[in-house]
Amino acid sequence: MKRFLILIIIIAILEYYSFVAFKVAISRLTDKLQFFLFAGYGLLLLGELFCFYALRRWGFASFSMPVLKYFVTVAFSLLIGKLFIAVIMLAGDVWLVIRKIFLFIKEIAIPQPDTSPVGGKPLSRSLFLSRTALFIGGALASGLVYGISNRYDYRIRRVKVPLKNLPDGFKGLRIVQLSDIHSGSFDDRDAVLRGIELINREKPDIVLFTGDLVNNKAPEIEPYLDIFSRITAPLGVYSVLGNHDYGDYVHWESDEAKRHNLDRLKQHQSSMGWRMLLNEHVVLQRGSDKIALVGVENWGAKANFAKYGDLQKAMQGLESQDIPVKILMSHDPSHWDSQVRKDFPDINLTLSGHTHGMQFGIEIPGLKWSPVQYLYNEWAGLYQKGDQFLYVNRGFGFLGYQGRLGILPEITVMELG
């Protein structure tokens, strides 16, 4: 209840500043035009309140309702835009208070002659500030709404990873990495199929999926089993579990029902021809050359994410074998700095996902930014420390926000060298 009240207060502040900015920005328009604009503002506010009620009443399960999930996404986009409006307006108010205090102190310390103030009344919320806030907030909200159209705009990202001691037989190995499919968010089979066709067109030697096949429940993948079953590779398709695959974020009538859901999800992966690695490893061989592929269950170092993974168990037996290169599949990239690099220096390459790049950010030559970077040091792309590498996939699907802006869905094509 306390969190709910805090949320209400925050939203009330956002709405207050947004309304003030809106009112000032349109103050010089005709009365008739102001009336229509106020009516439109009121309708948008009612829509936001309905979405807030839906989330409060049904939780995130409401995202499974086809119409409502996009309605909620639009409302979310507006709320983010209002957040930026509020920040700009609040900054203006803070500056006004500081200025008044400074002028007050200056007047006491150095008495000034009685002159009329230049420019009339000081503007606490100037027309310029209000319109600037509305422009920035509106542009962001519009961008997030536009991002809905990008949710299936799959991008192939190619990367070469020079691994120390890589056997000759595995040089040039082509790996396709997928992550964060989140099939419960899909609503377009043809679009998903186009993504799978892109994968097969690359003719990978091996395909590795690094977790979060579903949002919460195993049945979410069932309408797409035939599509993902089409992924093939000579060395096979391997997968691990992500934090959403365990069903930890929904209510279950019993522990047995939750276990049954996870077992069902594992069966689905098996039926697609995917080999799950549950705190275990396999040895891949080309001629006389060998490398090890290690897979752990979810292990997160942040935000109280579950630590189901047991890397010690997964590596058991490898110490007695002459395996020069080890590749780890671990869903959460925070695992790399927290345990992998520290305790397992013989793991050459770690593949992760989880962050989605927050599905929002900027990636242009010379600039790579997303809010998620303030939570995760490694959040998208290739990282290297010493002889160890980490690649964080931006995710194939989407969750919560039904779109992507700046950070597009990714199919990674990796070549070992």
XYZ file of C-alpha atoms in Angstrom:
417
model
C 0.000 0.000 0.000
C 2.878 2.348 0.826
C 4.446 1.820 -2.617
C 1.061 2.415 -4.233
C 0.688 5.770 -2.440
C 4.219 6.801 -3.424
C 3.410 5.959 -7.040
C 0.207 8.015 -6.863
C 2.149 11.006 -5.507
C 4.786 10.736 -8.244
C 2.147 10.526 -10.985
C 0.268 13.471 -9.450
C 3.463 15.579 -9.583
C 4.057 14.609 -13.212
C 0.477 15.457 -14.138
C 0.603 18.797 -12.302
C 3.746 20.024 -14.047
C 2.587 18.690 -17.413
C -0.746 20.480 -17.076
C 0.919 23.747 -16.067
C 3.309 23.553 -19.028
C 0.422 22.738 -21.368
C -1.754 25.554 -20.026
C 0.983 28.187 -20.324
C 2.092 26.971 -23.769
C -1.376 27.381 -25.293
C -2.310 30.561 -23.384
C -1.899 32.795 -26.434
C -4.091 30.689 -28.713
C -7.740 31.440 -29.441
C -10.350 30.407 -26.886
C -11.908 27.921 -29.310
C -8.612 26.218 -30.053
C -7.753 26.130 -26.355
C -11.078 24.380 -25.674
C -10.340 21.578 -28.164
C -6.788 21.174 -26.903
C -7.964 20.957 -23.296
C -10.558 18.363 -24.334
C -7.850 16.293 -26.019
C -5.628 16.583 -22.974
C -8.494 15.392 -20.785
C -9.135 12.334 -22.992
C -5.470 11.372 -22.844
C -5.526 11.699 -19.070
C -8.605 9.455 -18.826
C -6.808 6.899 -20.984
C -3.795 6.960 -18.690
C -6.002 6.487 -15.631
C -7.693 3.499 -17.271
C -4.323 1.901 -18.019
C -3.196 2.509 -14.455
C -6.381 0.832 -13.243
C -5.863 -2.109 -15.617
C -2.344 -2.704 -14.345
C -3.519 -2.364 -10.752
C -6.467 -4.702 -11.343
C -4.917 -7.390 -13.572
C -1.191 -6.807 -13.206
C 1.139 -7.339 -16.135
C -1.140 -10.118 -17.348
C -3.061 -7.295 -19.016
C -0.276 -7.167 -21.601
C -1.600 -10.442 -23.003
C -4.768 -8.649 -24.117
C -3.961 -7.618 -27.722
C -5.647 -4.208 -27.730
C -4.894 -3.276 -24.152
C -1.152 -3.941 -24.392
C -0.736 -1.300 -27.087
C -3.039 1.068 -25.248
C -0.846 0.619 -22.182
C 2.287 1.184 -24.275
C 0.939 4.488 -25.578
C -0.005 5.542 -22.032
C 3.456 4.523 -20.804
C 5.030 6.594 -23.583
C 2.981 9.620 -22.566
C 3.971 9.153 -18.935
C 7.674 9.063 -19.843
C 7.192 12.217 -21.898
C 5.496 13.876 -18.923
C 8.414 12.857 -16.734
C 10.769 14.887 -18.925
C 8.316 17.799 -18.962
C 8.171 17.712 -15.160
C 11.964 17.602 -14.842
C 12.368 20.664 -17.083
C 9.589 22.593 -15.335
C 10.891 21.653 -11.897
C 14.378 22.785 -12.894
C 12.837 26.109 -13.921
C 11.149 26.452 -10.538
C 14.364 25.595 -8.684
C 16.276 28.191 -10.704
C 13.586 30.795 -9.960
C 13.805 30.130 -6.215
C 17.622 30.329 -6.265
C 17.456 33.561 -8.257
C 14.986 35.130 -5.833
C 17.121 34.169 -2.846
C 20.227 35.599 -4.538
C 18.434 38.874 -5.361
C 17.065 39.103 -1.820
C 20.529 38.666 -0.291
C 22.025 41.119 -2.771
C 19.367 43.721 -1.939
C 20.108 43.429 1.784
C 23.866 43.546 1.346
C 23.900 46.256 -1.313
C 20.785 48.455 -1.215
C 19.593 49.286 -4.693
C 17.775 52.439 -5.840
C 14.017 52.020 -6.241
C 13.571 51.377 -9.952
C 10.841 49.628 -11.847
C 11.783 46.042 -12.768
C 12.747 45.619 -16.383
C 10.378 43.363 -18.289
C 7.466 43.532 -15.826
C 6.630 40.573 -13.602
C 9.218 37.849 -13.304
C 8.061 34.761 -15.159
C 7.994 31.691 -12.905
C 7.088 29.522 -15.854
C 7.853 31.369 -19.038
C 6.203 30.620 -22.311
C 9.574 29.588 -23.689
C 10.237 27.105 -20.887
C 6.748 25.592 -21.162
C 6.927 25.155 -24.906
C 10.458 23.762 -24.698
C 9.331 21.228 -22.085
C 6.313 20.252 -24.166
C 8.427 19.891 -27.303
C 11.010 17.637 -25.632
C 8.423 15.581 -23.733
C 6.193 15.328 -26.789
C 9.076 14.287 -29.033
C 10.077 11.535 -26.597
C 6.513 10.272 -26.193
C 6.021 10.295 -29.972
C 9.293 8.431 -30.437
C 8.244 5.723 -27.980
C 4.915 5.317 -29.766
C 6.776 5.106 -33.087
C 9.006 2.445 -31.520
C 6.063 0.026 -31.591
C 6.672 -0.316 -35.336
C 10.294 -1.427 -34.686
C 9.542 -4.394 -32.455
C 10.163 -6.928 -35.264
C 12.854 -4.948 -37.087
C 15.535 -7.599 -36.613
C 19.116 -6.502 -37.122
C 22.047 -8.839 -37.731
C 25.101 -7.727 -35.794
C 28.370 -9.264 -36.905
C 31.311 -9.549 -34.563
C 34.691 -11.299 -34.641
C 36.130 -12.588 -31.379
C 39.856 -13.450 -31.273
C 40.112 -16.183 -28.644
C 43.501 -17.085 -27.266
C 44.533 -20.721 -27.887
C 41.577 -21.398 -30.202
C 42.276 -24.699 -32.011
C 42.689 -24.488 -35.777
C 39.649 -26.680 -36.303
C 37.416 -24.031 -34.715
C 38.886 -20.946 -36.328
C 36.166 -19.283 -38.357
C 33.421 -21.036 -36.368
C 30.148 -19.183 -37.015
C 27.934 -18.827 -33.949
C 24.451 -17.353 -34.038
C 23.412 -16.105 -30.627
C 19.780 -15.437 -29.740
C 18.503 -14.190 -26.435
C 15.338 -12.971 -24.727
C 12.749 -14.225 -27.195
C 9.855 -13.467 -24.798
C 7.340 -15.321 -26.949
C 4.458 -14.214 -24.706
C 4.784 -10.725 -26.201
C 4.544 -11.826 -29.845
C 1.463 -11.132 -31.954
C 2.748 -11.556 -35.515
C 3.791 -15.052 -36.647
C 4.914 -13.876 -40.070
C 7.246 -11.286 -38.554
C 8.798 -13.864 -36.212
C 9.199 -16.266 -39.123
C 11.119 -13.609 -41.052
C 13.546 -13.432 -38.134
C 14.074 -17.201 -38.189
C 14.652 -17.101 -41.949
C 17.358 -14.493 -41.388
C 19.072 -16.870 -38.962
C 19.016 -19.856 -41.309
C 20.215 -17.710 -44.199
C 23.439 -17.117 -42.241
C 24.163 -20.891 -42.249
C 25.613 -20.913 -38.714
C 27.756 -23.784 -37.451
C 25.996 -23.636 -34.077
C 23.116 -21.668 -32.539
C 23.165 -20.615 -28.883
C 20.118 -19.243 -27.060
C 20.852 -17.449 -23.789
C 17.515 -17.517 -21.992
C 14.047 -16.002 -21.498
C 12.055 -18.023 -24.001
C 8.800 -16.872 -22.378
C 7.549 -14.006 -20.255
C 6.210 -16.238 -17.496
C 4.454 -19.416 -18.635
C 5.310 -22.336 -20.892
C 2.134 -22.132 -23.070
C 3.353 -18.767 -24.427
C 5.806 -20.531 -26.757
C 3.326 -23.126 -28.035
C 1.951 -21.058 -30.981
C 5.554 -20.621 -32.193
C 7.008 -24.104 -31.637
C 6.850 -24.936 -35.333
C 8.618 -21.679 -36.232
C 11.538 -21.991 -33.812
C 11.878 -25.684 -34.685
C 13.119 -24.541 -38.106
C 16.408 -23.286 -36.644
C 19.119 -25.757 -37.579
C 22.905 -25.923 -37.385
C 25.449 -28.737 -37.962
C 26.760 -28.596 -34.374
C 23.263 -28.181 -32.932
C 21.109 -25.645 -31.092
C 21.820 -25.170 -27.381
C 19.948 -23.153 -24.759
C 19.921 -22.074 -21.124
C 17.231 -20.660 -18.855
C 16.703 -16.960 -18.114
C 15.083 -15.366 -15.078
C 11.636 -15.205 -16.726
C 11.602 -18.903 -17.640
C 11.085 -20.061 -14.057
C 7.651 -18.447 -13.620
C 8.863 -16.462 -10.607
C 6.851 -13.343 -11.491
C 3.311 -14.774 -11.479
C 1.145 -16.375 -8.820
C 0.829 -20.167 -8.875
C -1.834 -22.172 -7.091
C 0.860 -24.508 -5.771
C 4.585 -25.199 -5.924
C 3.758 -28.298 -7.929
C 2.016 -26.194 -10.601
C 5.075 -23.985 -10.879
C 7.391 -27.001 -11.231
C 5.072 -28.483 -13.847
C 5.262 -25.251 -15.835
C 9.077 -25.357 -15.867
C 9.080 -29.032 -16.848
C 6.677 -28.210 -19.676
C 8.976 -25.422 -20.877
C 11.926 -27.824 -20.916
C 9.875 -30.332 -22.908
C 9.009 -27.647 -25.443
C 12.677 -26.822 -25.960
C 13.430 -30.498 -26.442
C 10.611 -30.822 -28.971
C 12.126 -27.955 -30.969
C 15.403 -29.843 -31.140
C 17.179 -27.577 -28.664
C 19.604 -29.121 -26.177
C 19.330 -27.437 -22.795
C 22.422 -27.032 -20.664
C 21.339 -26.970 -17.020
C 24.526 -26.393 -15.045
C 26.410 -28.749 -17.347
C 28.742 -28.767 -20.319
C 29.315 -30.496 -23.629
C 32.525 -30.962 -25.555
C 32.383 -29.922 -29.204
C 34.771 -31.657 -31.572
C 36.022 -30.944 -35.085
C 38.519 -33.534 -36.192
C 40.918 -33.930 -33.304
C 40.266 -30.408 -31.950
C 37.953 -29.756 -29.020
C 36.347 -26.834 -27.218
C 33.855 -26.846 -24.344
C 30.408 -25.279 -24.272
C 29.190 -24.601 -20.731
C 25.654 -23.620 -19.769
C 24.348 -22.427 -16.395
C 20.889 -21.628 -15.141
C 20.092 -18.026 -14.303
C 22.582 -16.303 -11.998
C 22.100 -12.595 -11.365
C 24.135 -10.278 -9.163
C 21.685 -7.355 -9.283
C 18.104 -6.472 -8.298
C 17.662 -9.670 -6.295
C 17.537 -11.828 -9.429
C 17.642 -15.526 -8.596
C 20.889 -17.451 -8.445
C 19.894 -20.870 -9.775
C 23.139 -21.268 -11.666
C 25.965 -23.456 -10.391
C 29.045 -22.796 -12.473
C 31.236 -25.035 -10.334
C 28.914 -27.953 -11.107
C 28.736 -27.028 -14.794
C 32.545 -27.052 -15.086
C 32.996 -30.283 -13.167
C 35.113 -32.763 -15.120
C 36.638 -30.228 -17.504
C 39.697 -29.726 -15.315
C 40.886 -33.242 -16.170
C 40.571 -32.685 -19.913
C 42.852 -30.795 -22.244
C 40.279 -28.242 -23.462
C 41.982 -24.999 -24.573
C 38.831 -22.880 -25.011
C 35.644 -22.710 -22.966
C 32.505 -20.792 -23.956
C 29.915 -20.044 -21.286
C 26.205 -19.367 -21.796
C 24.860 -17.368 -18.832
C 21.722 -15.250 -19.182
C 22.616 -12.345 -16.910
C 25.755 -10.337 -17.826
C 26.327 -9.313 -14.206
C 27.484 -12.912 -13.688
C 30.636 -12.156 -15.698
C 32.146 -9.539 -13.380
C 30.734 -11.006 -10.169
C 31.891 -14.593 -10.537
C 33.119 -15.715 -13.953
C 36.140 -13.432 -14.292
C 37.026 -13.707 -10.631
C 36.774 -17.468 -10.102
C 36.965 -18.968 -13.608
C 39.741 -17.275 -15.600
C 39.829 -20.239 -17.994
C 36.423 -19.269 -19.444
C 37.373 -17.436 -22.624
C 33.999 -16.191 -23.851
C 30.701 -15.586 -22.045
C 27.443 -15.056 -23.928
C 24.583 -13.237 -22.173
C 21.414 -11.236 -22.783
C 18.885 -10.081 -20.188
C 19.192 -6.286 -20.483
C 17.404 -5.825 -23.872
C 19.393 -2.578 -23.994
C 16.239 -1.467 -22.156
C 14.696 -1.404 -25.686
C 15.472 2.311 -25.665
C 18.612 4.287 -26.326
C 20.954 5.735 -28.913
C 23.391 3.753 -31.036
C 25.127 5.795 -33.691
C 28.810 5.971 -34.662
C 30.632 7.487 -31.707
C 27.679 7.347 -29.304
C 26.182 4.380 -27.469
C 23.785 5.166 -24.633
C 20.830 3.657 -22.824
C 19.434 4.193 -19.313
C 20.262 0.552 -18.584
C 23.981 1.434 -18.505
C 23.417 2.980 -15.068
C 22.392 -0.486 -13.835
C 24.734 -2.729 -15.822
C 28.341 -2.000 -16.711
C 28.082 -4.419 -19.640
C 24.723 -4.088 -21.331
C 25.074 -4.486 -25.129
C 27.802 -5.650 -27.480
C 31.304 -7.009 -26.990
C 33.461 -6.397 -23.905
C 36.995 -7.540 -23.105
C 39.021 -7.651 -19.921
C 42.369 -9.359 -20.219
C 41.968 -12.515 -22.285
C 38.275 -12.901 -21.411
C 35.385 -11.715 -23.555
C 31.703 -11.072 -22.893
C 29.027 -10.507 -25.506
C 25.633 -9.136 -24.440
C 22.863 -9.697 -26.982
C 20.205 -6.954 -27.182
C 17.387 -9.488 -27.343
C 15.202 -10.970 -30.076
C 11.870 -10.049 -28.483
C 10.411 -7.389 -26.246
C 8.809 -7.191 -22.814
C 6.620 -4.612 -21.095
C 7.137 -1.769 -23.548
C 5.755 -3.162 -26.798
C 8.387 -1.614 -28.990
C 11.991 -0.615 -29.455
C 13.437 2.838 -29.970
C 17.104 3.119 -30.884
C 17.956 -0.353 -29.556
C 16.603 -2.784 -32.146
C 16.053 -6.560 -31.829
C 19.244 -8.473 -32.471
C 20.500 -11.606 -34.156
C 24.206 -11.948 -33.385
C 26.480 -13.599 -35.939
C 29.802 -14.272 -34.249
C 32.944 -15.579 -35.888
C 35.721 -17.016 -33.736
C 39.300 -16.291 -34.693
